[in-house]
Amino acid sequence: QCRVIPHPPSLVLFALDGVLVSYSHRIRVETLGAAIGRDPDVVFSPLFDDGLESRYDAGLLTNAQYMQALSDVLGCTVDTSNWLAARSASMQCAQDTCDRVKALAGRADVAVLTNKGPLVLDSLPAHLTHVLPRERIFCSHLLGVSKPAPVAFLRVVETLGHAPQRTLFLDDNYAERGRYKWR
């Protein structure tokens, strides 16, 4: 059923992975594995099976603690530059997506809410950050709460000076949330 909205949204919030960028665990673990001389399965396990990435994204680990824990479990030094290169390689943002966001930004405020740690900000596609600068990208790690908790949305909406009822949030399918696949 279609409902007519009397007022268009004043704020459009986007999720990152699966909405603004396509994301591939496979490319990420293969790229990082190649850089540090480890099999992709070995890289995948601590990040996603053992919950290291989830703890970092939730703000339970600092950047330094996260990188040290990853290095420890993999038995080698994982440089932040290698992590960033792997995360960057795993994300693709179509230029037409950026063009659409830019056009939308002329009619409403736009921002991103992502369940990620702040390192992801340094790995984003350049053409995306030209449309959505860093200060418009809100990470769960820095908010201290993850979506789908309502307070995560409310913190961003209030920070940007909008009313929740005038905010549209675009996210991917939560049915797959938490299920990591890369093969």
PDB file of C-alpha atoms in Angstrom:
ATOM      1  CA  GLN A   1       0.000   0.000   0.000  1.00  0.00           C
ATOM      2  CA  CYS A   2       1.319   3.419  -0.938  1.00  0.00           C
ATOM      3  CA  ARG A   3       1.115   6.210   1.616  1.00  0.00           C
ATOM      4  CA  VAL A   4       1.359   9.857   0.655  1.00  0.00           C
ATOM      5  CA  ILE A   5       3.836  11.729   2.794  1.00  0.00           C
ATOM      6  CA  PRO A   6       2.664  15.307   3.389  1.00  0.00           C
ATOM      7  CA  HIS A   7       6.206  16.677   3.645  1.00  0.00           C
ATOM      8  CA  PRO A   8       9.313  15.351   1.958  1.00  0.00           C
ATOM      9  CA  PRO A   9      12.166  14.298   4.238  1.00  0.00           C
ATOM     10  CA  SER A  10      14.523  17.011   5.395  1.00  0.00           C
ATOM     11  CA  LEU A  11      17.255  14.412   6.006  1.00  0.00           C
ATOM     12  CA  VAL A  12      18.099  11.291   4.030  1.00  0.00           C
ATOM     13  CA  LEU A  13      20.386   8.888   5.891  1.00  0.00           C
ATOM     14  CA  PHE A  14      22.129   6.130   3.960  1.00  0.00           C
ATOM     15  CA  ALA A  15      23.760   2.938   5.147  1.00  0.00           C
ATOM     16  CA  LEU A  16      27.226   2.419   3.678  1.00  0.00           C
ATOM     17  CA  ASP A  17      27.862  -1.215   2.719  1.00  0.00           C
ATOM     18  CA  GLY A  18      25.206  -2.583   0.419  1.00  0.00           C
ATOM     19  CA  VAL A  19      23.588   0.802  -0.177  1.00  0.00           C
ATOM     20  CA  LEU A  20      26.125   3.460  -1.185  1.00  0.00           C
ATOM     21  CA  VAL A  21      28.903   1.011  -1.918  1.00  0.00           C
ATOM     22  CA  SER A  22      28.966  -2.602  -2.940  1.00  0.00           C
ATOM     23  CA  TYR A  23      31.150  -4.500  -0.523  1.00  0.00           C
ATOM     24  CA  SER A  24      32.978  -7.823  -0.826  1.00  0.00           C
ATOM     25  CA  HIS A  25      34.381  -9.776   2.111  1.00  0.00           C
ATOM     26  CA  ARG A  26      36.147 -11.989  -0.434  1.00  0.00           C
ATOM     27  CA  ILE A  27      38.093  -9.123  -2.002  1.00  0.00           C
ATOM     28  CA  ARG A  28      38.920  -7.694   1.404  1.00  0.00           C
ATOM     29  CA  VAL A  29      40.344 -10.879   2.923  1.00  0.00           C
ATOM     30  CA  GLU A  30      42.142 -11.840  -0.283  1.00  0.00           C
ATOM     31  CA  THR A  31      43.737  -8.385  -0.549  1.00  0.00           C
ATOM     32  CA  LEU A  32      44.769  -8.278   3.105  1.00  0.00           C
ATOM     33  CA  GLY A  33      45.934 -11.905   2.994  1.00  0.00           C
ATOM     34  CA  ALA A  34      48.151 -11.225  -0.019  1.00  0.00           C
ATOM     35  CA  ALA A  35      49.658  -8.147   1.676  1.00  0.00           C
ATOM     36  CA  ILE A  36      50.582 -10.009   4.875  1.00  0.00           C
ATOM     37  CA  GLY A  37      51.317 -13.449   3.426  1.00  0.00           C
ATOM     38  CA  ARG A  38      48.321 -15.229   4.938  1.00  0.00           C
ATOM     39  CA  ASP A  39      45.609 -17.412   3.418  1.00  0.00           C
ATOM     40  CA  PRO A  40      42.263 -15.574   3.041  1.00  0.00           C
ATOM     41  CA  ASP A  41      40.536 -18.168   5.281  1.00  0.00           C
ATOM     42  CA  VAL A  42      43.043 -17.395   8.022  1.00  0.00           C
ATOM     43  CA  VAL A  43      42.306 -13.662   7.698  1.00  0.00           C
ATOM     44  CA  PHE A  44      38.529 -14.159   7.532  1.00  0.00           C
ATOM     45  CA  SER A  45      38.186 -16.174  10.720  1.00  0.00           C
ATOM     46  CA  PRO A  46      39.373 -13.658  13.356  1.00  0.00           C
ATOM     47  CA  LEU A  47      37.656 -10.755  11.660  1.00  0.00           C
ATOM     48  CA  PHE A  48      34.247 -12.262  11.194  1.00  0.00           C
ATOM     49  CA  ASP A  49      33.919 -15.709  12.800  1.00  0.00           C
ATOM     50  CA  ASP A  50      35.576 -14.707  16.071  1.00  0.00           C
ATOM     51  CA  GLY A  51      33.954 -11.262  16.284  1.00  0.00           C
ATOM     52  CA  LEU A  52      37.030  -9.025  16.254  1.00  0.00           C
ATOM     53  CA  GLU A  53      35.481  -6.757  13.615  1.00  0.00           C
ATOM     54  CA  SER A  54      32.170  -6.580  15.496  1.00  0.00           C
ATOM     55  CA  ARG A  55      33.898  -5.581  18.733  1.00  0.00           C
ATOM     56  CA  TYR A  56      35.820  -2.853  16.922  1.00  0.00           C
ATOM     57  CA  ASP A  57      32.749  -1.573  15.095  1.00  0.00           C
ATOM     58  CA  ALA A  58      30.861  -1.430  18.409  1.00  0.00           C
ATOM     59  CA  GLY A  59      33.565   0.804  19.902  1.00  0.00           C
ATOM     60  CA  LEU A  60      34.869  -1.810  22.328  1.00  0.00           C
ATOM     61  CA  LEU A  61      38.386  -1.547  20.851  1.00  0.00           C
ATOM     62  CA  THR A  62      40.371   1.522  19.843  1.00  0.00           C
ATOM     63  CA  ASN A  63      42.006   1.619  16.413  1.00  0.00           C
ATOM     64  CA  ALA A  64      45.336   0.655  17.995  1.00  0.00           C
ATOM     65  CA  GLN A  65      43.825  -2.180  20.056  1.00  0.00           C
ATOM     66  CA  TYR A  66      42.007  -3.527  17.005  1.00  0.00           C
ATOM     67  CA  MET A  67      45.107  -3.500  14.809  1.00  0.00           C
ATOM     68  CA  GLN A  68      47.199  -5.084  17.593  1.00  0.00           C
ATOM     69  CA  ALA A  69      44.595  -7.807  18.222  1.00  0.00           C
ATOM     70  CA  LEU A  70      44.436  -8.564  14.489  1.00  0.00           C
ATOM     71  CA  SER A  71      48.243  -8.705  14.304  1.00  0.00           C
ATOM     72  CA  ASP A  72      48.397 -10.966  17.348  1.00  0.00           C
ATOM     73  CA  VAL A  73      45.859 -13.467  16.093  1.00  0.00           C
ATOM     74  CA  LEU A  74      47.375 -13.563  12.590  1.00  0.00           C
ATOM     75  CA  GLY A  75      50.915 -13.884  13.938  1.00  0.00           C
ATOM     76  CA  CYS A  76      52.303 -10.965  11.938  1.00  0.00           C
ATOM     77  CA  THR A  77      52.217  -7.205  11.886  1.00  0.00           C
ATOM     78  CA  VAL A  78      49.151  -5.888  10.092  1.00  0.00           C
ATOM     79  CA  ASP A  79      49.929  -2.315   9.101  1.00  0.00           C
ATOM     80  CA  THR A  80      47.046   0.116   9.062  1.00  0.00           C
ATOM     81  CA  SER A  81      47.966   0.947   5.455  1.00  0.00           C
ATOM     82  CA  ASN A  82      47.431  -2.707   4.447  1.00  0.00           C
ATOM     83  CA  TRP A  83      44.099  -2.806   6.277  1.00  0.00           C
ATOM     84  CA  LEU A  84      42.981   0.420   4.589  1.00  0.00           C
ATOM     85  CA  ALA A  85      44.058  -0.813   1.144  1.00  0.00           C
ATOM     86  CA  ALA A  86      42.128  -4.065   1.634  1.00  0.00           C
ATOM     87  CA  ARG A  87      38.997  -2.276   2.885  1.00  0.00           C
ATOM     88  CA  SER A  88      39.241   0.202   0.025  1.00  0.00           C
ATOM     89  CA  ALA A  89      39.624  -2.576  -2.552  1.00  0.00           C
ATOM     90  CA  SER A  90      36.517  -4.270  -1.139  1.00  0.00           C
ATOM     91  CA  MET A  91      34.246  -1.264  -1.773  1.00  0.00           C
ATOM     92  CA  GLN A  92      32.967  -0.053  -5.108  1.00  0.00           C
ATOM     93  CA  CYS A  93      30.816   3.018  -5.543  1.00  0.00           C
ATOM     94  CA  ALA A  94      29.236   3.603  -8.918  1.00  0.00           C
ATOM     95  CA  GLN A  95      29.573   7.140 -10.207  1.00  0.00           C
ATOM     96  CA  ASP A  96      25.838   7.259 -10.955  1.00  0.00           C
ATOM     97  CA  THR A  97      25.164   6.542  -7.257  1.00  0.00           C
ATOM     98  CA  CYS A  98      27.267   9.552  -6.313  1.00  0.00           C
ATOM     99  CA  ASP A  99      25.517  11.648  -8.952  1.00  0.00           C
ATOM    100  CA  ARG A 100      22.123  10.690  -7.512  1.00  0.00           C
ATOM    101  CA  VAL A 101      23.221  11.495  -3.960  1.00  0.00           C
ATOM    102  CA  LYS A 102      24.567  14.845  -5.131  1.00  0.00           C
ATOM    103  CA  ALA A 103      21.271  15.644  -6.885  1.00  0.00           C
ATOM    104  CA  LEU A 104      19.356  14.618  -3.752  1.00  0.00           C
ATOM    105  CA  ALA A 105      21.600  16.842  -1.622  1.00  0.00           C
ATOM    106  CA  GLY A 106      20.126  19.798  -3.483  1.00  0.00           C
ATOM    107  CA  ARG A 107      16.678  18.939  -2.059  1.00  0.00           C
ATOM    108  CA  ALA A 108      17.450  17.449   1.380  1.00  0.00           C
ATOM    109  CA  ASP A 109      20.279  17.079   3.824  1.00  0.00           C
ATOM    110  CA  VAL A 110      22.200  13.811   3.273  1.00  0.00           C
ATOM    111  CA  ALA A 111      24.419  11.776   5.593  1.00  0.00           C
ATOM    112  CA  VAL A 112      25.593   8.222   6.313  1.00  0.00           C
ATOM    113  CA  LEU A 113      25.040   6.007   9.357  1.00  0.00           C
ATOM    114  CA  THR A 114      27.199   2.904   9.320  1.00  0.00           C
ATOM    115  CA  ASN A 115      27.966   0.130  11.794  1.00  0.00           C
ATOM    116  CA  LYS A 116      31.709   0.522  11.247  1.00  0.00           C
ATOM    117  CA  GLY A 117      34.782   1.706  13.057  1.00  0.00           C
ATOM    118  CA  PRO A 118      36.443   5.011  12.137  1.00  0.00           C
ATOM    119  CA  LEU A 119      39.209   3.400  10.048  1.00  0.00           C
ATOM    120  CA  VAL A 120      36.633   2.895   7.306  1.00  0.00           C
ATOM    121  CA  LEU A 121      36.531   6.682   6.818  1.00  0.00           C
ATOM    122  CA  ASP A 122      40.074   6.599   5.430  1.00  0.00           C
ATOM    123  CA  SER A 123      39.254   3.839   2.959  1.00  0.00           C
ATOM    124  CA  LEU A 124      36.181   5.269   1.223  1.00  0.00           C
ATOM    125  CA  PRO A 125      36.096   5.809  -2.539  1.00  0.00           C
ATOM    126  CA  ALA A 126      37.271   9.358  -3.284  1.00  0.00           C
ATOM    127  CA  HIS A 127      34.294  10.252  -5.463  1.00  0.00           C
ATOM    128  CA  LEU A 128      31.959   9.308  -2.588  1.00  0.00           C
ATOM    129  CA  THR A 129      33.765  11.552  -0.094  1.00  0.00           C
ATOM    130  CA  HIS A 130      33.423  14.459  -2.510  1.00  0.00           C
ATOM    131  CA  VAL A 131      29.644  14.072  -2.226  1.00  0.00           C
ATOM    132  CA  LEU A 132      29.539  13.024   1.433  1.00  0.00           C
ATOM    133  CA  PRO A 133      32.471  14.470   3.394  1.00  0.00           C
ATOM    134  CA  ARG A 134      33.763  12.770   6.550  1.00  0.00           C
ATOM    135  CA  GLU A 135      31.759  14.974   8.908  1.00  0.00           C
ATOM    136  CA  ARG A 136      28.568  13.649   7.256  1.00  0.00           C
ATOM    137  CA  ILE A 137      29.519   9.992   7.886  1.00  0.00           C
ATOM    138  CA  PHE A 138      28.598   8.668  11.326  1.00  0.00           C
ATOM    139  CA  CYS A 139      30.219   5.443  12.545  1.00  0.00           C
ATOM    140  CA  SER A 140      28.687   3.250  15.251  1.00  0.00           C
ATOM    141  CA  HIS A 141      32.111   3.022  16.906  1.00  0.00           C
ATOM    142  CA  LEU A 142      32.144   6.776  17.523  1.00  0.00           C
ATOM    143  CA  LEU A 143      28.438   6.978  18.420  1.00  0.00           C
ATOM    144  CA  GLY A 144      28.808   4.243  21.032  1.00  0.00           C
ATOM    145  CA  VAL A 145      25.719   2.469  19.694  1.00  0.00           C
ATOM    146  CA  SER A 146      24.899   0.451  16.585  1.00  0.00           C
ATOM    147  CA  LYS A 147      21.858   0.322  14.375  1.00  0.00           C
ATOM    148  CA  PRO A 148      19.165  -0.910  14.513  1.00  0.00           C
ATOM    149  CA  ALA A 149      19.024   0.604  18.026  1.00  0.00           C
ATOM    150  CA  PRO A 150      16.757   3.668  17.761  1.00  0.00           C
ATOM    151  CA  VAL A 151      19.211   5.768  19.777  1.00  0.00           C
ATOM    152  CA  ALA A 152      21.799   5.387  16.976  1.00  0.00           C
ATOM    153  CA  PHE A 153      19.431   7.071  14.530  1.00  0.00           C
ATOM    154  CA  LEU A 154      18.301   9.664  17.037  1.00  0.00           C
ATOM    155  CA  ARG A 155      21.884  10.725  17.822  1.00  0.00           C
ATOM    156  CA  VAL A 156      22.617  11.361  14.146  1.00  0.00           C
ATOM    157  CA  VAL A 157      19.287  13.066  13.465  1.00  0.00           C
ATOM    158  CA  GLU A 158      19.659  15.330  16.511  1.00  0.00           C
ATOM    159  CA  THR A 159      23.307  16.089  15.740  1.00  0.00           C
ATOM    160  CA  LEU A 160      22.285  17.241  12.273  1.00  0.00           C
ATOM    161  CA  GLY A 161      19.334  19.264  13.610  1.00  0.00           C
ATOM    162  CA  HIS A 162      16.467  17.328  12.044  1.00  0.00           C
ATOM    163  CA  ALA A 163      13.256  15.804  13.318  1.00  0.00           C
ATOM    164  CA  PRO A 164      13.036  11.984  13.313  1.00  0.00           C
ATOM    165  CA  GLN A 165       9.677  12.067  11.532  1.00  0.00           C
ATOM    166  CA  ARG A 166      11.232  14.067   8.690  1.00  0.00           C
ATOM    167  CA  THR A 167      14.132  11.603   8.228  1.00  0.00           C
ATOM    168  CA  LEU A 168      14.308   8.819   5.651  1.00  0.00           C
ATOM    169  CA  PHE A 169      16.798   6.023   6.314  1.00  0.00           C
ATOM    170  CA  LEU A 170      17.888   3.769   3.429  1.00  0.00           C
ATOM    171  CA  ASP A 171      19.475   0.496   4.464  1.00  0.00           C
ATOM    172  CA  ASP A 172      20.110  -2.954   3.044  1.00  0.00           C
ATOM    173  CA  ASN A 173      18.294  -6.118   4.037  1.00  0.00           C
ATOM    174  CA  TYR A 174      18.538  -6.904   7.749  1.00  0.00           C
ATOM    175  CA  ALA A 175      17.651 -10.525   7.104  1.00  0.00           C
ATOM    176  CA  GLU A 176      21.308 -11.047   6.144  1.00  0.00           C
ATOM    177  CA  ARG A 177      22.663  -8.856   8.956  1.00  0.00           C
ATOM    178  CA  GLY A 178      25.431 -10.603  10.831  1.00  0.00           C
ATOM    179  CA  ARG A 179      25.837 -13.406   8.275  1.00  0.00           C
ATOM    180  CA  TYR A 180      29.255 -13.035   6.728  1.00  0.00           C
ATOM    181  CA  LYS A 181      29.903 -14.804   3.468  1.00  0.00           C
ATOM    182  CA  TRP A 182      32.830 -14.343   1.184  1.00  0.00           C
ATOM    183  CA  ARG A 183      33.076 -17.417  -1.008  1.00  0.00           C
TER     184      ARG A 183
END
